[in-house]
Coordinates of C-alpha atoms and ligand atoms in Angstrom, one line a residue:
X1 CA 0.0 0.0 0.0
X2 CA 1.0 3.7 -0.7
X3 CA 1.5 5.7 2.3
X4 CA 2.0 8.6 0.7
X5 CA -0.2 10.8 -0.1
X6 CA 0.7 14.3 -2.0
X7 CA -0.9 17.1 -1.0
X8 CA -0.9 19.1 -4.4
X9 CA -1.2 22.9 -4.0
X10 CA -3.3 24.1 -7.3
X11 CA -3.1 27.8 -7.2
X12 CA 0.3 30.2 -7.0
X13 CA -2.2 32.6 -4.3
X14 CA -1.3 31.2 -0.5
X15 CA -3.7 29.9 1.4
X16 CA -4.5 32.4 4.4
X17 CA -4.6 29.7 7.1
X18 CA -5.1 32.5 9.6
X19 CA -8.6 32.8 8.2
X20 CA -9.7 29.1 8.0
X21 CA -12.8 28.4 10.1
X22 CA -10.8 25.3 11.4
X23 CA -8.8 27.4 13.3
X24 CA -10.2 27.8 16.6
X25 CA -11.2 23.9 16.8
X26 CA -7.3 23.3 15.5
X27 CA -6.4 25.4 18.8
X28 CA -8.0 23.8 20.8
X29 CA -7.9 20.5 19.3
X30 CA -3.4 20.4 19.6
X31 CA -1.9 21.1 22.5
X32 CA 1.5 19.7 21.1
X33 CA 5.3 20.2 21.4
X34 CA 7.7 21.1 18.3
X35 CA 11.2 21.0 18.7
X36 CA 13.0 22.4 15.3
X37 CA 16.6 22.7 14.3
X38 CA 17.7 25.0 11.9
X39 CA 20.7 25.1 9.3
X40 CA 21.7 27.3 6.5
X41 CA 21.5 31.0 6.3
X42 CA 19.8 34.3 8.0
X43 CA 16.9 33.8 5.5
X44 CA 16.1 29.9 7.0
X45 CA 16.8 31.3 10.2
X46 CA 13.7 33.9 9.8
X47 CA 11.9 31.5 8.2
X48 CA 12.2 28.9 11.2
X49 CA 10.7 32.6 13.7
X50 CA 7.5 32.1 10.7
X51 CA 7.1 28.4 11.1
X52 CA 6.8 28.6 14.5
X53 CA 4.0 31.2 14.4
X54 CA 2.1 29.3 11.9
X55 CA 2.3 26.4 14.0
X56 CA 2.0 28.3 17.2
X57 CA -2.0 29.2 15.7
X58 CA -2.6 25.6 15.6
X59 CA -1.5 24.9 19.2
X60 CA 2.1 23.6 18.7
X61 CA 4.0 25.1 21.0
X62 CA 7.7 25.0 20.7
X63 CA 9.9 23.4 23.1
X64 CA 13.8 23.0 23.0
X65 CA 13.6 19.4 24.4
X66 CA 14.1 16.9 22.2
X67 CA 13.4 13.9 24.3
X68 CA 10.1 15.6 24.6
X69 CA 8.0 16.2 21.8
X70 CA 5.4 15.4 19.1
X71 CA 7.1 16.5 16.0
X72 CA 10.9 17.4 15.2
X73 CA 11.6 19.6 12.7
X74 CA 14.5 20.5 11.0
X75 CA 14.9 23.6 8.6
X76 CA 17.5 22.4 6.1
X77 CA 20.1 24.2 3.6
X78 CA 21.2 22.9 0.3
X79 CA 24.2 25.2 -1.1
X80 CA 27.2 23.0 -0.5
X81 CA 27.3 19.2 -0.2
X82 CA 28.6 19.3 3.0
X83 CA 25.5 21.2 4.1
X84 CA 23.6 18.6 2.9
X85 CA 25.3 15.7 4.5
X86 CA 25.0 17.1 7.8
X87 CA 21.2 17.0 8.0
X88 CA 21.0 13.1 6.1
X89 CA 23.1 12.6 9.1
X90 CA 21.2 14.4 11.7
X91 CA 18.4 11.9 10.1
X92 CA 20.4 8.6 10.8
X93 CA 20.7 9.9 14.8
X94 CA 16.9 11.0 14.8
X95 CA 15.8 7.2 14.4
X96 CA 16.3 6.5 18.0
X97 CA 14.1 9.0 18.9
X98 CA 11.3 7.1 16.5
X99 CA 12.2 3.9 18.0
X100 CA 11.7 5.3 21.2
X101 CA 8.5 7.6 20.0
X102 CA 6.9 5.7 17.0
X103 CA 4.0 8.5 17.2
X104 CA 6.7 11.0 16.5
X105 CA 6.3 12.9 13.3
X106 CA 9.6 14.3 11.7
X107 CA 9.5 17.0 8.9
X108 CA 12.1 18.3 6.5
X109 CA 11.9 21.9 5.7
X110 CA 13.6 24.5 4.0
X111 CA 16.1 24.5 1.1
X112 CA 16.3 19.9 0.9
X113 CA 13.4 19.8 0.8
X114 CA 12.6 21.7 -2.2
X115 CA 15.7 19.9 -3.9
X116 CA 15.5 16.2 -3.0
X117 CA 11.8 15.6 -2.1
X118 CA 11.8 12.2 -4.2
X119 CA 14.8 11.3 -2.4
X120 CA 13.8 11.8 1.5
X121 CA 10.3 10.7 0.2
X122 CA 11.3 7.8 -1.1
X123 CA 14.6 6.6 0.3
X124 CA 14.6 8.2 4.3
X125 CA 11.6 6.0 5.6
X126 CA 11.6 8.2 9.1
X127 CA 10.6 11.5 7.4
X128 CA 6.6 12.1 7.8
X129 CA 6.4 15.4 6.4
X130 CA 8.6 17.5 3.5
X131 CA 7.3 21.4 3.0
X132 CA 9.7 23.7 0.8
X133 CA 10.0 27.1 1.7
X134 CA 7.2 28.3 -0.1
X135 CA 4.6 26.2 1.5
X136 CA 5.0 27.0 5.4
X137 CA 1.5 28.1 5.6
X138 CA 0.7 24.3 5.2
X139 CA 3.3 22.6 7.6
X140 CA 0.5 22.3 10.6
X141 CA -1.9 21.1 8.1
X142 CA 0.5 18.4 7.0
X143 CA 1.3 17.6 10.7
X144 CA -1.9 16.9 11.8
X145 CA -3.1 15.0 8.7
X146 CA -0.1 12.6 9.5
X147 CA -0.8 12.1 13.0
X148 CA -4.7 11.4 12.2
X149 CA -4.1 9.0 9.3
X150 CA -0.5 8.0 8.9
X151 CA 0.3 9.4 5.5
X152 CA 3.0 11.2 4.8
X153 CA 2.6 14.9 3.5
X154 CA 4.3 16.7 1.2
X155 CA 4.4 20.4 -0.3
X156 CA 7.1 22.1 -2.2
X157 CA 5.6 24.3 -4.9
X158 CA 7.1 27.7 -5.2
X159 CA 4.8 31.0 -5.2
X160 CA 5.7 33.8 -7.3
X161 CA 3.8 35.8 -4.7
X162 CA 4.2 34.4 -1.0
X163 CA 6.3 36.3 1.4
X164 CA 4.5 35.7 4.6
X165 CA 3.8 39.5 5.0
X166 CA 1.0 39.1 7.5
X167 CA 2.7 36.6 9.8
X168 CA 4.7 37.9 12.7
X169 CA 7.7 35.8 13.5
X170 CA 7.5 34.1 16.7
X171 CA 10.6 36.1 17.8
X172 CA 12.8 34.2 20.7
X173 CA 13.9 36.9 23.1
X174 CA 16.9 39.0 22.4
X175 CA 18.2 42.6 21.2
X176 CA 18.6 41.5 17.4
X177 CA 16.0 40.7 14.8
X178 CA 16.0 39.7 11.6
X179 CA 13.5 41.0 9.0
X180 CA 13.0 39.0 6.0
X181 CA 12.3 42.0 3.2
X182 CA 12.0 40.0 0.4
X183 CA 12.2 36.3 -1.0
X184 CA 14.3 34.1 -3.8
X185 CA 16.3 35.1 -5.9
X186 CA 16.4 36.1 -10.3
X187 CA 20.3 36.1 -10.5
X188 CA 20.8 32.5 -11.4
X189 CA 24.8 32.5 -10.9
X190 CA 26.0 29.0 -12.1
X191 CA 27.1 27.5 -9.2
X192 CA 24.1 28.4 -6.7
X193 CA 21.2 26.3 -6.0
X194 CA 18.6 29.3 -4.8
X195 CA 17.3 30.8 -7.4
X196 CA 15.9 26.7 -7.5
X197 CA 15.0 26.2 -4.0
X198 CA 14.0 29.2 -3.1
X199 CA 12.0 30.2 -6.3
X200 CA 11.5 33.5 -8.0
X201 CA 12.2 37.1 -6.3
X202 CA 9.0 38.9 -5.0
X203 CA 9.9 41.4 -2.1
X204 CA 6.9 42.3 0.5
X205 CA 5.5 46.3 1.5
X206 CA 7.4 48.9 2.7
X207 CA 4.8 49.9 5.0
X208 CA 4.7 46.3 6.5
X209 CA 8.5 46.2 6.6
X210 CA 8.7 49.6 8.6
X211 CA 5.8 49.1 11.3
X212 CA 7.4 45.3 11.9
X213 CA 10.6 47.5 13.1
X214 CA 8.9 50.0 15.0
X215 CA 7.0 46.9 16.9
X216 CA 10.2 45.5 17.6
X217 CA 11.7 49.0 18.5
X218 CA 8.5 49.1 21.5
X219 CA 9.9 45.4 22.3
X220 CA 13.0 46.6 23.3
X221 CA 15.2 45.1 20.1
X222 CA 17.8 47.8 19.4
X223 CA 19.4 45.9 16.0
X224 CA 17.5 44.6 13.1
X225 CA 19.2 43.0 10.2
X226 CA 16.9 43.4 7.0
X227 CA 17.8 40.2 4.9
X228 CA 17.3 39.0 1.5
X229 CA 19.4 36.8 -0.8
X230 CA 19.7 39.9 -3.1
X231 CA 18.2 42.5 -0.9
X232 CA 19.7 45.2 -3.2
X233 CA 17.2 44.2 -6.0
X234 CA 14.0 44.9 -3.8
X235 CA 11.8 46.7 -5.2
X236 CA 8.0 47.6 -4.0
X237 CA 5.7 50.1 -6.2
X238 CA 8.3 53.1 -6.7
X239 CA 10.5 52.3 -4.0
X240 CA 14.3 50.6 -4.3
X241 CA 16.0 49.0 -1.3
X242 CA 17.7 52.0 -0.2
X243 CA 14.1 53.9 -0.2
X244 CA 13.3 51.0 2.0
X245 CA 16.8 51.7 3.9
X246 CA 16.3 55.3 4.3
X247 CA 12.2 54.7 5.7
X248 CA 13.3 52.2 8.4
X249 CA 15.7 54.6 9.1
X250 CA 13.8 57.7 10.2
X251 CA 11.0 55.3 12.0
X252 CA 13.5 53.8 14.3
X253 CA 16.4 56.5 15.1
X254 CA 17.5 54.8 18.1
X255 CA 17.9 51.1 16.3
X256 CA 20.9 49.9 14.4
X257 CA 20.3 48.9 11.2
X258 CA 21.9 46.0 8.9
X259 CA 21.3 44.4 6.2
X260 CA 22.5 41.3 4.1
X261 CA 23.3 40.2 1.8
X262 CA 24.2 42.4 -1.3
X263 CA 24.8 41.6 -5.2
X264 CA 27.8 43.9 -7.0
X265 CA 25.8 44.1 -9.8
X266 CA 22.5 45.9 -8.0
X267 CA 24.1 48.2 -5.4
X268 CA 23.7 51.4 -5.9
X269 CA 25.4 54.4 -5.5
X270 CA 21.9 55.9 -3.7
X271 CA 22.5 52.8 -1.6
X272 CA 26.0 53.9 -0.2
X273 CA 25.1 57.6 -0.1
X274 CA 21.9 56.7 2.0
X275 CA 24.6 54.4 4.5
X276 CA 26.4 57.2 5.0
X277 CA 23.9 60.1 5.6
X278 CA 21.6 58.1 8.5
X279 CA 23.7 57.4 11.8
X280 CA 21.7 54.7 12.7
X281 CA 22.7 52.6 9.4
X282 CA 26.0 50.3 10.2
X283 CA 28.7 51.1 8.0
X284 CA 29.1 47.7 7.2
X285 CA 28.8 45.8 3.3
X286 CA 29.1 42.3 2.9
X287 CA 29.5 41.9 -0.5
X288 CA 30.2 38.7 -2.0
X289 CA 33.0 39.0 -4.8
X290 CA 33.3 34.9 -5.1
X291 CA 36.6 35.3 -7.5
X292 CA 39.1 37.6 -8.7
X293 CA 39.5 36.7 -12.4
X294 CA 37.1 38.5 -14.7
X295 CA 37.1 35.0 -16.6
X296 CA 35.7 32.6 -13.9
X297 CA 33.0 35.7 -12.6
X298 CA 31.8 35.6 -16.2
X299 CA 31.5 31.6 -16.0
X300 CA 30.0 32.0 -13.1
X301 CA 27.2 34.7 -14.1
X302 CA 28.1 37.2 -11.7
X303 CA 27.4 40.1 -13.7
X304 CA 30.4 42.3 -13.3
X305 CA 33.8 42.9 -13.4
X306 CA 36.9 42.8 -11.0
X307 CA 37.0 46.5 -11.6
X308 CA 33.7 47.6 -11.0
X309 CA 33.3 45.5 -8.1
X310 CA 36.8 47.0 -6.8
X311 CA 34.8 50.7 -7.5
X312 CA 32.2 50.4 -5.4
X313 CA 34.4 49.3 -2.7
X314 CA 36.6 52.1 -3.2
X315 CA 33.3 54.2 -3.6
X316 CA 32.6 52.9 0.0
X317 CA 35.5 53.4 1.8
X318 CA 35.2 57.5 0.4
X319 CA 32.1 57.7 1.9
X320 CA 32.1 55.7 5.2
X321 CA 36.2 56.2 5.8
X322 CA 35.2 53.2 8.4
X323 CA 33.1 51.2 6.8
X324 CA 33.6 47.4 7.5
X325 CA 33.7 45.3 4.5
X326 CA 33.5 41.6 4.5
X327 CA 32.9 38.9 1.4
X328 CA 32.6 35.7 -0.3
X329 CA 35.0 33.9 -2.3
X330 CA 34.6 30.4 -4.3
X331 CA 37.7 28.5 -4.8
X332 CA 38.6 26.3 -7.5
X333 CA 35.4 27.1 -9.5
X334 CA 35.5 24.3 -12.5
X335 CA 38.3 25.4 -15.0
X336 CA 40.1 28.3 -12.4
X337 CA 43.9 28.1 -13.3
X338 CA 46.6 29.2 -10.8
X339 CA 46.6 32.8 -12.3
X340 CA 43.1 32.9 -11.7
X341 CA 43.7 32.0 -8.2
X342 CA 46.3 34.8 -7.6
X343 CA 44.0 37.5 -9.0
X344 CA 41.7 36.8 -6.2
X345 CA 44.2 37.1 -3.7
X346 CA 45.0 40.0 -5.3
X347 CA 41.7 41.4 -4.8
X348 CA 42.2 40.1 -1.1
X349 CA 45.6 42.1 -0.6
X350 CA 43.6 45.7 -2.9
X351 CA 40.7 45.4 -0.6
X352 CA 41.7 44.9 2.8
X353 CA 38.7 42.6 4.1
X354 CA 37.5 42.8 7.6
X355 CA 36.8 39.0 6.9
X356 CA 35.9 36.8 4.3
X357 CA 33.8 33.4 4.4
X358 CA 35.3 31.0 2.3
X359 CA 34.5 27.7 0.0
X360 CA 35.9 25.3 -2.4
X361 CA 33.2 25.0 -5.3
X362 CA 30.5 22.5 -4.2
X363 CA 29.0 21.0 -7.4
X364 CA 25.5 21.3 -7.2
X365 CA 22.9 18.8 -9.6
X366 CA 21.0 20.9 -12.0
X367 CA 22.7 24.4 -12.0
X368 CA 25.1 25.4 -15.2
X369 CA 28.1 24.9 -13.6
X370 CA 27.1 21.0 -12.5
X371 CA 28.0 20.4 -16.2
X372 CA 31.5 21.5 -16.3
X373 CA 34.2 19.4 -15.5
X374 CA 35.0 19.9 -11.9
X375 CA 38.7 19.8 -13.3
X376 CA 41.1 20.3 -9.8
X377 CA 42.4 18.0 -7.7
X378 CA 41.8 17.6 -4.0
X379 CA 45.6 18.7 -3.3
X380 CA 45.7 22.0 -5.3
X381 CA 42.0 22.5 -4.1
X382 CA 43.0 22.0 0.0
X383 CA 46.2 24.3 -0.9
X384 CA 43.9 26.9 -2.7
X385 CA 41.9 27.4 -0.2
X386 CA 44.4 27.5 2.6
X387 CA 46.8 30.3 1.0
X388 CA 43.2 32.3 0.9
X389 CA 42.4 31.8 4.3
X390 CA 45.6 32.7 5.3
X391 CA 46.1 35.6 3.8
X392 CA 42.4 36.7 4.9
X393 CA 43.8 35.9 8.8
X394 CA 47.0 38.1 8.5
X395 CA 44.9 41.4 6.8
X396 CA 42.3 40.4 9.4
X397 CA 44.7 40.6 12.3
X398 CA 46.3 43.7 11.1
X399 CA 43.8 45.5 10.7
X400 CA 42.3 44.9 14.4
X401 CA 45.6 45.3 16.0
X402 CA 45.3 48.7 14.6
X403 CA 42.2 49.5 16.5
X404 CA 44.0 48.4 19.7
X405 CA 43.9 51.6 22.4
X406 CA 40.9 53.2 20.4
X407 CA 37.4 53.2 22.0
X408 CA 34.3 52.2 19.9
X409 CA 31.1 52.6 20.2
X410 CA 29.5 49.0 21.1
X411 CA 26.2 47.3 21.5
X412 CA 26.0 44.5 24.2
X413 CA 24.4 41.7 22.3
X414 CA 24.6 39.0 24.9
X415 CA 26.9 36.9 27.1
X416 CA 29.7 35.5 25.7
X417 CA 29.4 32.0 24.6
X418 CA 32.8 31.0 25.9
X419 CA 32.2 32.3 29.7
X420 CA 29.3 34.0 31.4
X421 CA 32.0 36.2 32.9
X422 CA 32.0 38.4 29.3
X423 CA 29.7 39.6 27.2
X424 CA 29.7 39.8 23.3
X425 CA 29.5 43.6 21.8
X426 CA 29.6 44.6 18.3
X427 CA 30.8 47.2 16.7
X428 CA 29.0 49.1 14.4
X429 CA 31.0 47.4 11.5
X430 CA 30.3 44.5 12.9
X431 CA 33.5 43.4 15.3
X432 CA 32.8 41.7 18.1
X433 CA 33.9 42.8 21.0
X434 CA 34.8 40.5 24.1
X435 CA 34.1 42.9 27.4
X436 CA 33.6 41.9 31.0
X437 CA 30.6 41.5 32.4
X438 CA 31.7 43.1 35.6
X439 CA 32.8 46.6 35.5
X440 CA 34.4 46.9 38.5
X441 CA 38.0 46.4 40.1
X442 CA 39.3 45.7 43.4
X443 CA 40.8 48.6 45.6
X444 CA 43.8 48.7 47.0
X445 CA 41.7 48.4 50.1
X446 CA 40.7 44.8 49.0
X447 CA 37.2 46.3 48.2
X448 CA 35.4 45.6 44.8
X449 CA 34.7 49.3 43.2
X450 CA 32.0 49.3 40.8
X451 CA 32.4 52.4 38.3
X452 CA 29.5 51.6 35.9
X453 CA 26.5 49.3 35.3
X454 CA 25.5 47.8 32.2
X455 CA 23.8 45.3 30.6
X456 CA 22.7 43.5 27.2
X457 CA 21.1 45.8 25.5
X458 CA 23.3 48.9 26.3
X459 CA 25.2 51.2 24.3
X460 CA 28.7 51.6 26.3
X461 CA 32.4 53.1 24.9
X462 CA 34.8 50.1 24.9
X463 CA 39.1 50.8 25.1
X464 CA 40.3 47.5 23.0
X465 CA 43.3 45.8 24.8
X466 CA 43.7 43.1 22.8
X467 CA 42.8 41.9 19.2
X468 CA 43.4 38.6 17.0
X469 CA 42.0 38.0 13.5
X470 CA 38.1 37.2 14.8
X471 CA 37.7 39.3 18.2
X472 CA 38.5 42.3 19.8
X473 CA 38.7 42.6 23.5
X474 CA 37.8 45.6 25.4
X475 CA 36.9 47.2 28.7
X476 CA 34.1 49.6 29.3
X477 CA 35.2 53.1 29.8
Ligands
SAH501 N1 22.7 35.4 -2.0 C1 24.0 35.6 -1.5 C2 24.7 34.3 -1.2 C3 24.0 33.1 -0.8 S1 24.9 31.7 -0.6 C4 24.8 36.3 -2.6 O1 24.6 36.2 -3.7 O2 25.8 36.9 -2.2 C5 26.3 32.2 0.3 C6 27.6 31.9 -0.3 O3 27.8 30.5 -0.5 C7 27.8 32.5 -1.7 O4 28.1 33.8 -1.7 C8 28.9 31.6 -2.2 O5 30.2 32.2 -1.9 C9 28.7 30.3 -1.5 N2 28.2 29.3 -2.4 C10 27.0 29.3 -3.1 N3 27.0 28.2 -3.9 C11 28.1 27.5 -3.7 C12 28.7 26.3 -4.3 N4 28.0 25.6 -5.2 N5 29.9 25.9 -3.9 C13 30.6 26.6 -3.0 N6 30.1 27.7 -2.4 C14 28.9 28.2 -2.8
SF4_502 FE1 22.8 32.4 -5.4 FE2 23.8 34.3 -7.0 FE3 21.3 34.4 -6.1 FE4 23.3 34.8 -4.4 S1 22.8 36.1 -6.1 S2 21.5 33.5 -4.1 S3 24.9 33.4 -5.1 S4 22.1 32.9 -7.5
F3S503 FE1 21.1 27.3 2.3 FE2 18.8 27.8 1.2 FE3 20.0 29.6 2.6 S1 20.4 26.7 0.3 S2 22.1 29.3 2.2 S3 19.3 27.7 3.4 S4 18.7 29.9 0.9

């Protein structure tokens, strides 16, 4: 017998589940646990704070115990292999839990779901429930149909029009938010899996956009991060992302303001000039350059060239003389010779980055790239990578040793995750700053002088000490 059934969505409109009938008997009906883990990016990260508020109307209240729950979740990422492997391994440990819990219903969400539905359908026996990112308005739905009649449940058609305007994220408590502004993605660079996991680009209202940061500016968040895979191609009626940039900035002075991540090709000189002209904007760009040879960023689609990407950085640095810059680079993209490889640490050494993330290519089924020979080997690959990393660590350290004896402006985000004897600060180009959580010294007199109090959520000056190529680490003066 089939067990599965597929739950076919007919229209590209989203079902508003908030105004189903079935609602108030679903509430009262489930009073169930959901434990969800999330991988990937900002974007699944946001999208795990929607989930949980769609399934929060249906009585499924989250819970951080694994060991006890009704339905495990996780919100998966597809953009390098290894990304992938982690969660078909997080699967293999999950089957205890089954054993243990054969009621247990376990869903796959997010980017894996949209990619290899057949393959956890067909292939991962303990997965109930598969919903692509599209289709979150669904997930209770699917859930519940599961527990009633056993069938497994599966959506993953992508909207050209969903972006979950009208749901507010189920926020978990904390200074920083993240505001999805938009969704997918129209660039189609070779190498990336989005523009086909996460569908079409389609940003949501300015208006809704703005009063979601002024309610979290009345909850006490003080930094928002509006994100988007390409945030610098939103666009809603007349109004371009720095429009967008420029409104949130006047509604909430007091609020910093971020936003990630950013295409060469779309950002805008408006977009640096409007950075530069509100305060409460960081004066921080992470802008993905992937490679330094105008060759392999024309395989790859990118849409620009090594010298007008090196412009608007330059561009940058005129305007915001402390702007923090960070990027992305691909190594060993199929066909990338050694010279290839030195013009991106080239572009390394011209820039200067704060700090770079950075990959080996990842061949992913189905985008252009996938079909060109993935032509270097695992030595020159490893050493590729490493003489970019390296490089990255020594401009990195260099450049923060520079700020040591300055004072900075920092926000206290929380407690440092090494010792609850610190917090963790940023900067306002995004450093982080190690201070300690108690500002006081002891006398001479062997008594314990307070100067100051402060707590997460404060703005306090920080003197830096000490640097290395990831933190800085200050006291509060
Ligand atoms: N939308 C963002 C990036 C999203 S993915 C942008 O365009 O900047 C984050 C990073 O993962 C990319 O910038 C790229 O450096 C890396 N990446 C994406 N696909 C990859 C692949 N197939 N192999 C290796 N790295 C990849
Ligand atoms: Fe992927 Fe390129 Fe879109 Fe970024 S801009 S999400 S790298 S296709
Ligand atoms: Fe990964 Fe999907 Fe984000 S592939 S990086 S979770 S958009």
């Amino acid at each position: 017998m089939d067990l599965t059934r597929l739950i076919l969505n007919n229209t590209a409109e989203p079902d508003k589940t908030r105004v189903n009938p079935s609602f108030i008997e679903s509430k009262i009906k489930n009073d169930k646990k959901v434990y969800i883990e999330t991988y990937g990016c900002q974007m699944n990260y946001s999208d795990t704070e929607i989930v949980l508020s769609v399934m929060d109307e249906f009585g499924y209240n989250e819970t951080t115990d694994i060991n006890d729950t009704d339905v495990i979740l996780l919100n998966t990422c597809s953009i390098r292999e290894n990304a992938e492997h982690k969660v078909y391994k997080r699967l293999d440990d999950l089957k205890k839990y089954k054993v243990r819990n054969p009621n247990l219903v376990i869903g796959i969400l997010g980017c894996m779901a949209e990619r290899l539905r057949d393959d956890l359908l067909n292939k991962r026996k303990i997965v109930d429930v598969i919903a692509g990112p599209d289709e979150y308005r669904k997930v209770p739905h699917l859930i519940d149909n599961t527990i009633e009649t056993g069938e497994k449940g599966i959506a993953v058609k992508l909207s050209r029009v969903e972006t979950y305007d009208d749901i507010t994220p189920l926020r978990r408590e904390g200074i920083t938010a993240w505001i999805s502004i938009m969704r997918g993605c129209d660039k189609f660079c070779t190498f990336c899996v989005v523009p086909f996991t996460r569908g079409r680009e389609r940003s949501r209202s300015l208006t809704n956009i703005v009063n979601e940061a002024r309610r979290l500016n009345e909850d006490g968040v003080k930094d928002i991060w509006l994100l988007g895979q390409n945030v610098n191609s939103y666009k809603f009626e007349d109004n371009d992302f720095s429009d967008l940039l420029r409104e949130v900035a006047i509604a909430v002075p007091e609020m910093r303001i971020r936003y990630t991540t950013s295409h060469p090709y779309d950002l805008s000189m408006k977009l640096l000039e409007t950075m530069a002209k509100y305060d409460n904007i960081c004066n921080y760009i992470h802008l993905p350059v992937q490679s330094g040879s105008d060759r392999v960023l024309k395989s790859m689609n990118r849409l620009y060239t090594v010298e007008q990407y090196l412009n608007v950085m330059r561009k940058s640095r005129e305007l915001m003389p402390d702007v923090g810059l960070s990027t992305d680079i691909i190594s060993c993209f199929p066909g990338e010779t050694e010279d290839d490889h030195k013009m991106t640490l080239d572009v390394i050494s011209e820039v200067r980055y704060d700090g770079a993330y950075t990959f080996v290519y990842s061949p992913r089924e189905n985008t252009k790239a996938y079909y060109l020979p993935d032509d270097i080997d695992q030595e020159t690959k490893t050493r590729r990578l490493d003489e970019i990393i390296t490089l990255q660590r020594k401009i990195s350290v260099e450049i923060n040793k520079e700020l040591v004896g300055k004072t900075k402006k920092v926000l206290i985000e929380s407690l440092s995750r090494k010792s609850d004897d610190f917090y963790m600060a940023r900067t306002d180009c995004n450093k982080s700053v190690i201070i300690p959580v108690e500002p006081g010294h002891v006398s001479s007199a062997g008594e314990l002088v307070i100067k100051q109090q402060y707590k997460i959520g404060d703005f306090v000056n920080a003197k830096i000490n000490k640097a290395n190529s990831a933190t800085l680490f200050a006291e509060v003066i």
